[in-house]
Amino acid sequence: MAERTLIIIKPDAVQRHLAGEIISRLERKGAKIIAAKFIHVNKQLARRLYDVHKDKSFFAELVEFITSGPVMAMVWEADEIIATARKMIGRTFGYEARPGTIRGDFGCSARYNLVHASDSAASAEFEIALFFTPSELTTYDLPDQKWLWGPDQ
Ligand code: CMP
């Protein structure tokens, strides 16, 4: 069953010219991009995105960082994409993330960690609705779909 997830290429990744690399990894994995927008997140949207962290000591820093420059917010779709994207991105802090993951290959910071991805189906639904209206989510087939997902799809 195809899932959807919100992936955000954070301000540090945009500034470090890594947007294409991150999109390319998800594309090559076989996931399908169904929506994207390049925006400067305002404080209100940032606080809503990080609402689950509002009582944490690092909440203000999170809001400051995600609003510090433009980001690429995207919705990706594939079977099991929520867990798959989190695995591809790697552990939260770049210095702990395994080589082969996005953070493991490109990051060494705790705070500047390049990418956000929804951590559950409930978060994905909530976060996608923060950034996109239902009509902005496209529907289309990939010509190589059967080769990506096998005969049962
Ligand atoms: P992300 O998973 O995109 O969204 C939540 C963010 O909180 C996470 O990235 C980190 O940037 C940040 N975060 C999580 N845990 C900590 C922590 N212990 N200290 C500082 N920042 C954290």
mmCIF file with all atom_site columns, N, CA and C in Angstrom, residues 68-142:
data_model
loop_
_atom_site.group_PDB
_atom_site.id
_atom_site.type_symbol
_atom_site.label_atom_id
_atom_site.label_alt_id
_atom_site.label_comp_id
_atom_site.label_asym_id
_atom_site.label_entity_id
_atom_site.label_seq_id
_atom_site.pdbx_PDB_ins_code
_atom_site.Cartn_x
_atom_site.Cartn_y
_atom_site.Cartn_z
_atom_site.occupancy
_atom_site.B_iso_or_equiv
_atom_site.pdbx_formal_charge
_atom_site.auth_seq_id
_atom_site.auth_comp_id
_atom_site.auth_asym_id
_atom_site.auth_atom_id
_atom_site.pdbx_PDB_model_num
ATOM 1   N N  . SER A 1 68  ? 15.503 30.088 8.716   1.00 0.00 ? 68  SER A N  1
ATOM 2   C CA . SER A 1 68  ? 16.707 30.881 8.439   1.00 0.00 ? 68  SER A CA 1
ATOM 3   C C  . SER A 1 68  ? 17.034 31.021 6.957   1.00 0.00 ? 68  SER A C  1
ATOM 4   N N  . GLY A 1 69  ? 16.305 30.323 6.095   1.00 0.00 ? 69  GLY A N  1
ATOM 5   C CA . GLY A 1 69  ? 16.551 30.406 4.656   1.00 0.00 ? 69  GLY A CA 1
ATOM 6   C C  . GLY A 1 69  ? 15.521 29.552 3.948   1.00 0.00 ? 69  GLY A C  1
ATOM 7   N N  . PRO A 1 70  ? 15.469 29.620 2.621   1.00 0.00 ? 70  PRO A N  1
ATOM 8   C CA . PRO A 1 70  ? 14.463 28.837 1.909   1.00 0.00 ? 70  PRO A CA 1
ATOM 9   C C  . PRO A 1 70  ? 14.669 27.332 2.040   1.00 0.00 ? 70  PRO A C  1
ATOM 10  N N  . VAL A 1 71  ? 13.566 26.627 1.917   1.00 0.00 ? 71  VAL A N  1
ATOM 11  C CA . VAL A 1 71  ? 13.583 25.155 1.986   1.00 0.00 ? 71  VAL A CA 1
ATOM 12  C C  . VAL A 1 71  ? 12.791 24.612 0.794   1.00 0.00 ? 71  VAL A C  1
ATOM 13  N N  . MET A 1 72  ? 13.027 23.344 0.500   1.00 0.00 ? 72  MET A N  1
ATOM 14  C CA . MET A 1 72  ? 12.217 22.645 -0.495  1.00 0.00 ? 72  MET A CA 1
ATOM 15  C C  . MET A 1 72  ? 11.336 21.655 0.257   1.00 0.00 ? 72  MET A C  1
ATOM 16  N N  . ALA A 1 73  ? 10.036 21.938 0.276   1.00 0.00 ? 73  ALA A N  1
ATOM 17  C CA . ALA A 1 73  ? 9.084  21.019 0.923   1.00 0.00 ? 73  ALA A CA 1
ATOM 18  C C  . ALA A 1 73  ? 8.484  20.135 -0.159  1.00 0.00 ? 73  ALA A C  1
ATOM 19  N N  . MET A 1 74  ? 8.464  18.830 0.098   1.00 0.00 ? 74  MET A N  1
ATOM 20  C CA . MET A 1 74  ? 8.018  17.893 -0.933  1.00 0.00 ? 74  MET A CA 1
ATOM 21  C C  . MET A 1 74  ? 7.172  16.787 -0.324  1.00 0.00 ? 74  MET A C  1
ATOM 22  N N  . VAL A 1 75  ? 6.302  16.228 -1.151  1.00 0.00 ? 75  VAL A N  1
ATOM 23  C CA . VAL A 1 75  ? 5.590  15.008 -0.759  1.00 0.00 ? 75  VAL A CA 1
ATOM 24  C C  . VAL A 1 75  ? 6.071  13.898 -1.688  1.00 0.00 ? 75  VAL A C  1
ATOM 25  N N  . TRP A 1 76  ? 6.503  12.797 -1.077  1.00 0.00 ? 76  TRP A N  1
ATOM 26  C CA . TRP A 1 76  ? 6.965  11.629 -1.828  1.00 0.00 ? 76  TRP A CA 1
ATOM 27  C C  . TRP A 1 76  ? 6.048  10.456 -1.515  1.00 0.00 ? 76  TRP A C  1
ATOM 28  N N  . GLU A 1 77  ? 5.865  9.624  -2.520  1.00 0.00 ? 77  GLU A N  1
ATOM 29  C CA . GLU A 1 77  ? 4.939  8.497  -2.383  1.00 0.00 ? 77  GLU A CA 1
ATOM 30  C C  . GLU A 1 77  ? 5.629  7.202  -2.809  1.00 0.00 ? 77  GLU A C  1
ATOM 31  N N  . ALA A 1 78  ? 5.445  6.166  -2.036  1.00 0.00 ? 78  ALA A N  1
ATOM 32  C CA . ALA A 1 78  ? 5.931  4.806  -2.376  1.00 0.00 ? 78  ALA A CA 1
ATOM 33  C C  . ALA A 1 78  ? 5.477  3.868  -1.273  1.00 0.00 ? 78  ALA A C  1
ATOM 34  N N  . ASP A 1 79  ? 5.541  2.584  -1.540  1.00 0.00 ? 79  ASP A N  1
ATOM 35  C CA . ASP A 1 79  ? 5.301  1.602  -0.479  1.00 0.00 ? 79  ASP A CA 1
ATOM 36  C C  . ASP A 1 79  ? 6.318  1.838  0.639   1.00 0.00 ? 79  ASP A C  1
ATOM 37  N N  . GLU A 1 80  ? 5.847  1.903  1.854   1.00 0.00 ? 80  GLU A N  1
ATOM 38  C CA . GLU A 1 80  ? 6.731  2.001  3.033   1.00 0.00 ? 80  GLU A CA 1
ATOM 39  C C  . GLU A 1 80  ? 7.668  3.213  2.998   1.00 0.00 ? 80  GLU A C  1
ATOM 40  N N  . ILE A 1 81  ? 7.258  4.280  2.312   1.00 0.00 ? 81  ILE A N  1
ATOM 41  C CA . ILE A 1 81  ? 8.182  5.412  2.140   1.00 0.00 ? 81  ILE A CA 1
ATOM 42  C C  . ILE A 1 81  ? 8.501  6.116  3.459   1.00 0.00 ? 81  ILE A C  1
ATOM 43  N N  . ILE A 1 82  ? 7.604  6.058  4.436   1.00 0.00 ? 82  ILE A N  1
ATOM 44  C CA . ILE A 1 82  ? 7.864  6.787  5.690   1.00 0.00 ? 82  ILE A CA 1
ATOM 45  C C  . ILE A 1 82  ? 9.119  6.216  6.381   1.00 0.00 ? 82  ILE A C  1
ATOM 46  N N  . ALA A 1 83  ? 9.128  4.907  6.556   1.00 0.00 ? 83  ALA A N  1
ATOM 47  C CA . ALA A 1 83  ? 10.290 4.276  7.208   1.00 0.00 ? 83  ALA A CA 1
ATOM 48  C C  . ALA A 1 83  ? 11.504 4.299  6.291   1.00 0.00 ? 83  ALA A C  1
ATOM 49  N N  . THR A 1 84  ? 11.276 4.088  4.994   1.00 0.00 ? 84  THR A N  1
ATOM 50  C CA . THR A 1 84  ? 12.393 4.044  4.050   1.00 0.00 ? 84  THR A CA 1
ATOM 51  C C  . THR A 1 84  ? 13.129 5.381  4.010   1.00 0.00 ? 84  THR A C  1
ATOM 52  N N  . ALA A 1 85  ? 12.384 6.465  3.939   1.00 0.00 ? 85  ALA A N  1
ATOM 53  C CA . ALA A 1 85  ? 13.017 7.794  3.873   1.00 0.00 ? 85  ALA A CA 1
ATOM 54  C C  . ALA A 1 85  ? 13.811 8.062  5.149   1.00 0.00 ? 85  ALA A C  1
ATOM 55  N N  . ARG A 1 86  ? 13.252 7.689  6.302   1.00 0.00 ? 86  ARG A N  1
ATOM 56  C CA . ARG A 1 86  ? 13.971 7.919  7.568   1.00 0.00 ? 86  ARG A CA 1
ATOM 57  C C  . ARG A 1 86  ? 15.286 7.128  7.591   1.00 0.00 ? 86  ARG A C  1
ATOM 58  N N  . LYS A 1 87  ? 15.237 5.893  7.034   1.00 0.00 ? 87  LYS A N  1
ATOM 59  C CA . LYS A 1 87  ? 16.473 5.095  6.980   1.00 0.00 ? 87  LYS A CA 1
ATOM 60  C C  . LYS A 1 87  ? 17.491 5.735  6.044   1.00 0.00 ? 87  LYS A C  1
ATOM 61  N N  . MET A 1 88  ? 16.999 6.227  4.892   1.00 0.00 ? 88  MET A N  1
ATOM 62  C CA . MET A 1 88  ? 17.912 6.847  3.929   1.00 0.00 ? 88  MET A CA 1
ATOM 63  C C  . MET A 1 88  ? 18.536 8.133  4.487   1.00 0.00 ? 88  MET A C  1
ATOM 64  N N  . ILE A 1 89  ? 17.795 8.828  5.339   1.00 0.00 ? 89  ILE A N  1
ATOM 65  C CA . ILE A 1 89  ? 18.287 10.092 5.914   1.00 0.00 ? 89  ILE A CA 1
ATOM 66  C C  . ILE A 1 89  ? 19.280 9.828  7.045   1.00 0.00 ? 89  ILE A C  1
ATOM 67  N N  . GLY A 1 90  ? 19.013 8.809  7.850   1.00 0.00 ? 90  GLY A N  1
ATOM 68  C CA . GLY A 1 90  ? 19.939 8.440  8.913   1.00 0.00 ? 90  GLY A CA 1
ATOM 69  C C  . GLY A 1 90  ? 19.620 9.080  10.243  1.00 0.00 ? 90  GLY A C  1
ATOM 70  N N  . ARG A 1 91  ? 20.430 8.773  11.224  1.00 0.00 ? 91  ARG A N  1
ATOM 71  C CA . ARG A 1 91  ? 20.169 9.241  12.592  1.00 0.00 ? 91  ARG A CA 1
ATOM 72  C C  . ARG A 1 91  ? 20.202 10.758 12.663  1.00 0.00 ? 91  ARG A C  1
ATOM 73  N N  . THR A 1 92  ? 19.542 11.285 13.706  1.00 0.00 ? 92  THR A N  1
ATOM 74  C CA . THR A 1 92  ? 19.300 12.729 13.806  1.00 0.00 ? 92  THR A CA 1
ATOM 75  C C  . THR A 1 92  ? 20.569 13.574 13.705  1.00 0.00 ? 92  THR A C  1
ATOM 76  N N  . PHE A 1 93  ? 21.599 13.174 14.412  1.00 0.00 ? 93  PHE A N  1
ATOM 77  C CA . PHE A 1 93  ? 22.820 13.980 14.432  1.00 0.00 ? 93  PHE A CA 1
ATOM 78  C C  . PHE A 1 93  ? 23.795 13.447 13.379  1.00 0.00 ? 93  PHE A C  1
ATOM 79  N N  . GLY A 1 94  ? 24.285 14.341 12.553  1.00 0.00 ? 94  GLY A N  1
ATOM 80  C CA . GLY A 1 94  ? 25.167 13.932 11.452  1.00 0.00 ? 94  GLY A CA 1
ATOM 81  C C  . GLY A 1 94  ? 26.355 13.116 11.913  1.00 0.00 ? 94  GLY A C  1
ATOM 82  N N  . TYR A 1 95  ? 26.904 13.453 13.087  1.00 0.00 ? 95  TYR A N  1
ATOM 83  C CA . TYR A 1 95  ? 28.102 12.736 13.543  1.00 0.00 ? 95  TYR A CA 1
ATOM 84  C C  . TYR A 1 95  ? 27.802 11.321 14.025  1.00 0.00 ? 95  TYR A C  1
ATOM 85  N N  . GLU A 1 96  ? 26.488 11.011 14.174  1.00 0.00 ? 96  GLU A N  1
ATOM 86  C CA . GLU A 1 96  ? 26.109 9.649  14.569  1.00 0.00 ? 96  GLU A CA 1
ATOM 87  C C  . GLU A 1 96  ? 25.563 8.834  13.392  1.00 0.00 ? 96  GLU A C  1
ATOM 88  N N  . ALA A 1 97  ? 25.218 9.515  12.311  1.00 0.00 ? 97  ALA A N  1
ATOM 89  C CA . ALA A 1 97  ? 24.562 8.835  11.178  1.00 0.00 ? 97  ALA A CA 1
ATOM 90  C C  . ALA A 1 97  ? 25.558 7.983  10.401  1.00 0.00 ? 97  ALA A C  1
ATOM 91  N N  . ARG A 1 98  ? 25.078 6.844  9.951   1.00 0.00 ? 98  ARG A N  1
ATOM 92  C CA . ARG A 1 98  ? 25.951 5.901  9.235   1.00 0.00 ? 98  ARG A CA 1
ATOM 93  C C  . ARG A 1 98  ? 26.311 6.410  7.847   1.00 0.00 ? 98  ARG A C  1
ATOM 94  N N  . PRO A 1 99  ? 27.527 6.127  7.395   1.00 0.00 ? 99  PRO A N  1
ATOM 95  C CA . PRO A 1 99  ? 27.873 6.397  6.003   1.00 0.00 ? 99  PRO A CA 1
ATOM 96  C C  . PRO A 1 99  ? 26.873 5.684  5.093   1.00 0.00 ? 99  PRO A C  1
ATOM 97  N N  . GLY A 1 100 ? 26.546 6.304  3.998   1.00 0.00 ? 100 GLY A N  1
ATOM 98  C CA . GLY A 1 100 ? 25.531 5.741  3.098   1.00 0.00 ? 100 GLY A CA 1
ATOM 99  C C  . GLY A 1 100 ? 24.185 6.407  3.285   1.00 0.00 ? 100 GLY A C  1
ATOM 100 N N  . THR A 1 101 ? 23.985 7.008  4.463   1.00 0.00 ? 101 THR A N  1
ATOM 101 C CA . THR A 1 101 ? 22.766 7.799  4.663   1.00 0.00 ? 101 THR A CA 1
ATOM 102 C C  . THR A 1 101 ? 23.066 9.248  4.281   1.00 0.00 ? 101 THR A C  1
ATOM 103 N N  . ILE A 1 102 ? 22.005 10.026 4.097   1.00 0.00 ? 102 ILE A N  1
ATOM 104 C CA . ILE A 1 102 ? 22.220 11.429 3.691   1.00 0.00 ? 102 ILE A CA 1
ATOM 105 C C  . ILE A 1 102 ? 22.991 12.180 4.770   1.00 0.00 ? 102 ILE A C  1
ATOM 106 N N  . ARG A 1 103 ? 22.538 12.054 6.030   1.00 0.00 ? 103 ARG A N  1
ATOM 107 C CA . ARG A 1 103 ? 23.249 12.761 7.103   1.00 0.00 ? 103 ARG A CA 1
ATOM 108 C C  . ARG A 1 103 ? 24.635 12.167 7.337   1.00 0.00 ? 103 ARG A C  1
ATOM 109 N N  . GLY A 1 104 ? 24.755 10.856 7.166   1.00 0.00 ? 104 GLY A N  1
ATOM 110 C CA . GLY A 1 104 ? 26.051 10.208 7.359   1.00 0.00 ? 104 GLY A CA 1
ATOM 111 C C  . GLY A 1 104 ? 27.057 10.626 6.302   1.00 0.00 ? 104 GLY A C  1
ATOM 112 N N  . ASP A 1 105 ? 26.584 10.891 5.105   1.00 0.00 ? 105 ASP A N  1
ATOM 113 C CA . ASP A 1 105 ? 27.502 11.251 4.023   1.00 0.00 ? 105 ASP A CA 1
ATOM 114 C C  . ASP A 1 105 ? 27.799 12.749 3.973   1.00 0.00 ? 105 ASP A C  1
ATOM 115 N N  . PHE A 1 106 ? 26.840 13.585 4.423   1.00 0.00 ? 106 PHE A N  1
ATOM 116 C CA . PHE A 1 106 ? 27.010 15.029 4.191   1.00 0.00 ? 106 PHE A CA 1
ATOM 117 C C  . PHE A 1 106 ? 26.979 15.885 5.446   1.00 0.00 ? 106 PHE A C  1
ATOM 118 N N  . GLY A 1 107 ? 26.591 15.312 6.592   1.00 0.00 ? 107 GLY A N  1
ATOM 119 C CA . GLY A 1 107 ? 26.422 16.157 7.768   1.00 0.00 ? 107 GLY A CA 1
ATOM 120 C C  . GLY A 1 107 ? 27.295 15.749 8.931   1.00 0.00 ? 107 GLY A C  1
ATOM 121 N N  . CYS A 1 108 ? 27.653 16.720 9.759   1.00 0.00 ? 108 CYS A N  1
ATOM 122 C CA . CYS A 1 108 ? 28.371 16.388 10.981  1.00 0.00 ? 108 CYS A CA 1
ATOM 123 C C  . CYS A 1 108 ? 27.814 17.175 12.160  1.00 0.00 ? 108 CYS A C  1
ATOM 124 N N  . SER A 1 109 ? 26.726 17.877 11.935  1.00 0.00 ? 109 SER A N  1
ATOM 125 C CA . SER A 1 109 ? 26.165 18.749 12.965  1.00 0.00 ? 109 SER A CA 1
ATOM 126 C C  . SER A 1 109 ? 24.952 18.117 13.639  1.00 0.00 ? 109 SER A C  1
ATOM 127 N N  . ALA A 1 110 ? 24.655 18.568 14.869  1.00 0.00 ? 110 ALA A N  1
ATOM 128 C CA . ALA A 1 110 ? 23.429 18.133 15.540  1.00 0.00 ? 110 ALA A CA 1
ATOM 129 C C  . ALA A 1 110 ? 22.257 18.977 15.060  1.00 0.00 ? 110 ALA A C  1
ATOM 130 N N  . ARG A 1 111 ? 22.482 20.272 14.985  1.00 0.00 ? 111 ARG A N  1
ATOM 131 C CA . ARG A 1 111 ? 21.359 21.155 14.687  1.00 0.00 ? 111 ARG A CA 1
ATOM 132 C C  . ARG A 1 111 ? 21.111 21.292 13.186  1.00 0.00 ? 111 ARG A C  1
ATOM 133 N N  . TYR A 1 112 ? 22.172 21.364 12.420  1.00 0.00 ? 112 TYR A N  1
ATOM 134 C CA . TYR A 1 112 ? 22.033 21.516 10.969  1.00 0.00 ? 112 TYR A CA 1
ATOM 135 C C  . TYR A 1 112 ? 22.043 20.111 10.367  1.00 0.00 ? 112 TYR A C  1
ATOM 136 N N  . ASN A 1 113 ? 20.848 19.513 10.272  1.00 0.00 ? 113 ASN A N  1
ATOM 137 C CA . ASN A 1 113 ? 20.845 18.100 9.878   1.00 0.00 ? 113 ASN A CA 1
ATOM 138 C C  . ASN A 1 113 ? 20.163 17.831 8.534   1.00 0.00 ? 113 ASN A C  1
ATOM 139 N N  . LEU A 1 114 ? 20.175 18.838 7.676   1.00 0.00 ? 114 LEU A N  1
ATOM 140 C CA . LEU A 1 114 ? 19.936 18.705 6.229   1.00 0.00 ? 114 LEU A CA 1
ATOM 141 C C  . LEU A 1 114 ? 18.518 18.397 5.771   1.00 0.00 ? 114 LEU A C  1
ATOM 142 N N  . VAL A 1 115 ? 17.862 17.420 6.391   1.00 0.00 ? 115 VAL A N  1
ATOM 143 C CA . VAL A 1 115 ? 16.574 16.956 5.875   1.00 0.00 ? 115 VAL A CA 1
ATOM 144 C C  . VAL A 1 115 ? 15.607 16.656 7.013   1.00 0.00 ? 115 VAL A C  1
ATOM 145 N N  . HIS A 1 116 ? 14.347 16.913 6.754   1.00 0.00 ? 116 HIS A N  1
ATOM 146 C CA . HIS A 1 116 ? 13.286 16.471 7.667   1.00 0.00 ? 116 HIS A CA 1
ATOM 147 C C  . HIS A 1 116 ? 12.440 15.437 6.929   1.00 0.00 ? 116 HIS A C  1
ATOM 148 N N  . ALA A 1 117 ? 12.011 14.410 7.632   1.00 0.00 ? 117 ALA A N  1
ATOM 149 C CA . ALA A 1 117 ? 11.047 13.461 7.065   1.00 0.00 ? 117 ALA A CA 1
ATOM 150 C C  . ALA A 1 117 ? 10.060 13.060 8.151   1.00 0.00 ? 117 ALA A C  1
ATOM 151 N N  . SER A 1 118 ? 8.805  12.967 7.809   1.00 0.00 ? 118 SER A N  1
ATOM 152 C CA . SER A 1 118 ? 7.771  12.575 8.771   1.00 0.00 ? 118 SER A CA 1
ATOM 153 C C  . SER A 1 118 ? 8.150  11.248 9.428   1.00 0.00 ? 118 SER A C  1
ATOM 154 N N  . ASP A 1 119 ? 7.830  11.129 10.728  1.00 0.00 ? 119 ASP A N  1
ATOM 155 C CA . ASP A 1 119 ? 8.261  9.908  11.430  1.00 0.00 ? 119 ASP A CA 1
ATOM 156 C C  . ASP A 1 119 ? 7.166  8.865  11.609  1.00 0.00 ? 119 ASP A C  1
ATOM 157 N N  . SER A 1 120 ? 5.941  9.143  11.167  1.00 0.00 ? 120 SER A N  1
ATOM 158 C CA . SER A 1 120 ? 4.850  8.160  11.299  1.00 0.00 ? 120 SER A CA 1
ATOM 159 C C  . SER A 1 120 ? 3.749  8.552  10.312  1.00 0.00 ? 120 SER A C  1
ATOM 160 N N  . ALA A 1 121 ? 2.799  7.652  10.138  1.00 0.00 ? 121 ALA A N  1
ATOM 161 C CA . ALA A 1 121 ? 1.685  7.951  9.222   1.00 0.00 ? 121 ALA A CA 1
ATOM 162 C C  . ALA A 1 121 ? 0.881  9.148  9.730   1.00 0.00 ? 121 ALA A C  1
ATOM 163 N N  . ALA A 1 122 ? 0.701  9.216  11.051  1.00 0.00 ? 122 ALA A N  1
ATOM 164 C CA . ALA A 1 122 ? -0.061 10.341 11.611  1.00 0.00 ? 122 ALA A CA 1
ATOM 165 C C  . ALA A 1 122 ? 0.685  11.654 11.407  1.00 0.00 ? 122 ALA A C  1
ATOM 166 N N  . SER A 1 123 ? 2.004  11.648 11.638  1.00 0.00 ? 123 SER A N  1
ATOM 167 C CA . SER A 1 123 ? 2.794  12.871 11.412  1.00 0.00 ? 123 SER A CA 1
ATOM 168 C C  . SER A 1 123 ? 2.763  13.259 9.944   1.00 0.00 ? 123 SER A C  1
ATOM 169 N N  . ALA A 1 124 ? 2.874  12.272 9.062   1.00 0.00 ? 124 ALA A N  1
ATOM 170 C CA . ALA A 1 124 ? 2.880  12.572 7.629   1.00 0.00 ? 124 ALA A CA 1
ATOM 171 C C  . ALA A 1 124 ? 1.590  13.266 7.217   1.00 0.00 ? 124 ALA A C  1
ATOM 172 N N  . GLU A 1 125 ? 0.478  12.741 7.688   1.00 0.00 ? 125 GLU A N  1
ATOM 173 C CA . GLU A 1 125 ? -0.815 13.338 7.331   1.00 0.00 ? 125 GLU A CA 1
ATOM 174 C C  . GLU A 1 125 ? -0.899 14.782 7.839   1.00 0.00 ? 125 GLU A C  1
ATOM 175 N N  . PHE A 1 126 ? -0.492 14.982 9.079   1.00 0.00 ? 126 PHE A N  1
ATOM 176 C CA . PHE A 1 126 ? -0.520 16.317 9.687   1.00 0.00 ? 126 PHE A CA 1
ATOM 177 C C  . PHE A 1 126 ? 0.430  17.272 8.959   1.00 0.00 ? 126 PHE A C  1
ATOM 178 N N  . GLU A 1 127 ? 1.636  16.828 8.702   1.00 0.00 ? 127 GLU A N  1
ATOM 179 C CA . GLU A 1 127 ? 2.657  17.704 8.123   1.00 0.00 ? 127 GLU A CA 1
ATOM 180 C C  . GLU A 1 127 ? 2.372  18.021 6.647   1.00 0.00 ? 127 GLU A C  1
ATOM 181 N N  . ILE A 1 128 ? 1.886  17.031 5.913   1.00 0.00 ? 128 ILE A N  1
ATOM 182 C CA . ILE A 1 128 ? 1.552  17.289 4.500   1.00 0.00 ? 128 ILE A CA 1
ATOM 183 C C  . ILE A 1 128 ? 0.471  18.371 4.427   1.00 0.00 ? 128 ILE A C  1
ATOM 184 N N  . ALA A 1 129 ? -0.513 18.278 5.316   1.00 0.00 ? 129 ALA A N  1
ATOM 185 C CA . ALA A 1 129 ? -1.616 19.255 5.306   1.00 0.00 ? 129 ALA A CA 1
ATOM 186 C C  . ALA A 1 129 ? -1.151 20.657 5.708   1.00 0.00 ? 129 ALA A C  1
ATOM 187 N N  . LEU A 1 130 ? -0.042 20.751 6.435   1.00 0.00 ? 130 LEU A N  1
ATOM 188 C CA . LEU A 1 130 ? 0.498  22.066 6.785   1.00 0.00 ? 130 LEU A CA 1
ATOM 189 C C  . LEU A 1 130 ? 1.067  22.781 5.564   1.00 0.00 ? 130 LEU A C  1
ATOM 190 N N  . PHE A 1 131 ? 1.638  22.011 4.661   1.00 0.00 ? 131 PHE A N  1
ATOM 191 C CA . PHE A 1 131 ? 2.363  22.601 3.530   1.00 0.00 ? 131 PHE A CA 1
ATOM 192 C C  . PHE A 1 131 ? 1.599  22.572 2.215   1.00 0.00 ? 131 PHE A C  1
ATOM 193 N N  . PHE A 1 132 ? 0.651  21.658 2.073   1.00 0.00 ? 132 PHE A N  1
ATOM 194 C CA . PHE A 1 132 ? -0.022 21.479 0.780   1.00 0.00 ? 132 PHE A CA 1
ATOM 195 C C  . PHE A 1 132 ? -1.530 21.338 0.949   1.00 0.00 ? 132 PHE A C  1
ATOM 196 N N  . THR A 1 133 ? -2.260 21.893 -0.015  1.00 0.00 ? 133 THR A N  1
ATOM 197 C CA . THR A 1 133 ? -3.701 21.643 -0.067  1.00 0.00 ? 133 THR A CA 1
ATOM 198 C C  . THR A 1 133 ? -3.901 20.324 -0.814  1.00 0.00 ? 133 THR A C  1
ATOM 199 N N  . PRO A 1 134 ? -5.035 19.651 -0.616  1.00 0.00 ? 134 PRO A N  1
ATOM 200 C CA . PRO A 1 134 ? -5.254 18.374 -1.320  1.00 0.00 ? 134 PRO A CA 1
ATOM 201 C C  . PRO A 1 134 ? -5.094 18.516 -2.839  1.00 0.00 ? 134 PRO A C  1
ATOM 202 N N  . SER A 1 135 ? -5.503 19.633 -3.411  1.00 0.00 ? 135 SER A N  1
ATOM 203 C CA . SER A 1 135 ? -5.431 19.776 -4.868  1.00 0.00 ? 135 SER A CA 1
ATOM 204 C C  . SER A 1 135 ? -4.000 19.979 -5.374  1.00 0.00 ? 135 SER A C  1
ATOM 205 N N  . GLU A 1 136 ? -3.071 20.262 -4.472  1.00 0.00 ? 136 GLU A N  1
ATOM 206 C CA . GLU A 1 136 ? -1.657 20.397 -4.883  1.00 0.00 ? 136 GLU A CA 1
ATOM 207 C C  . GLU A 1 136 ? -0.942 19.044 -4.941  1.00 0.00 ? 136 GLU A C  1
ATOM 208 N N  . LEU A 1 137 ? -1.598 18.001 -4.475  1.00 0.00 ? 137 LEU A N  1
ATOM 209 C CA . LEU A 1 137 ? -0.982 16.662 -4.513  1.00 0.00 ? 137 LEU A CA 1
ATOM 210 C C  . LEU A 1 137 ? -1.370 15.993 -5.825  1.00 0.00 ? 137 LEU A C  1
ATOM 211 N N  . THR A 1 138 ? -0.394 15.777 -6.668  1.00 0.00 ? 138 THR A N  1
ATOM 212 C CA . THR A 1 138 ? -0.684 15.244 -7.996  1.00 0.00 ? 138 THR A CA 1
ATOM 213 C C  . THR A 1 138 ? -0.840 13.725 -7.972  1.00 0.00 ? 138 THR A C  1
ATOM 214 N N  . THR A 1 139 ? -1.497 13.228 -9.011  1.00 0.00 ? 139 THR A N  1
ATOM 215 C CA . THR A 1 139 ? -1.671 11.778 -9.167  1.00 0.00 ? 139 THR A CA 1
ATOM 216 C C  . THR A 1 139 ? -1.212 11.420 -10.573 1.00 0.00 ? 139 THR A C  1
ATOM 217 N N  . TYR A 1 140 ? -0.280 10.501 -10.682 1.00 0.00 ? 140 TYR A N  1
ATOM 218 C CA . TYR A 1 140 ? 0.163  10.068 -12.006 1.00 0.00 ? 140 TYR A CA 1
ATOM 219 C C  . TYR A 1 140 ? 0.877  8.727  -11.878 1.00 0.00 ? 140 TYR A C  1
ATOM 220 N N  . ASP A 1 141 ? 1.030  8.045  -13.005 1.00 0.00 ? 141 ASP A N  1
ATOM 221 C CA . ASP A 1 141 ? 1.743  6.776  -13.017 1.00 0.00 ? 141 ASP A CA 1
ATOM 222 C C  . ASP A 1 141 ? 3.148  6.975  -13.563 1.00 0.00 ? 141 ASP A C  1
ATOM 223 N N  . LEU A 1 142 ? 4.080  6.204  -13.050 1.00 0.00 ? 142 LEU A N  1
ATOM 224 C CA . LEU A 1 142 ? 5.421  6.168  -13.634 1.00 0.00 ? 142 LEU A CA 1
ATOM 225 C C  . LEU A 1 142 ? 5.456  5.020  -14.641 1.00 0.00 ? 142 LEU A C  1
#
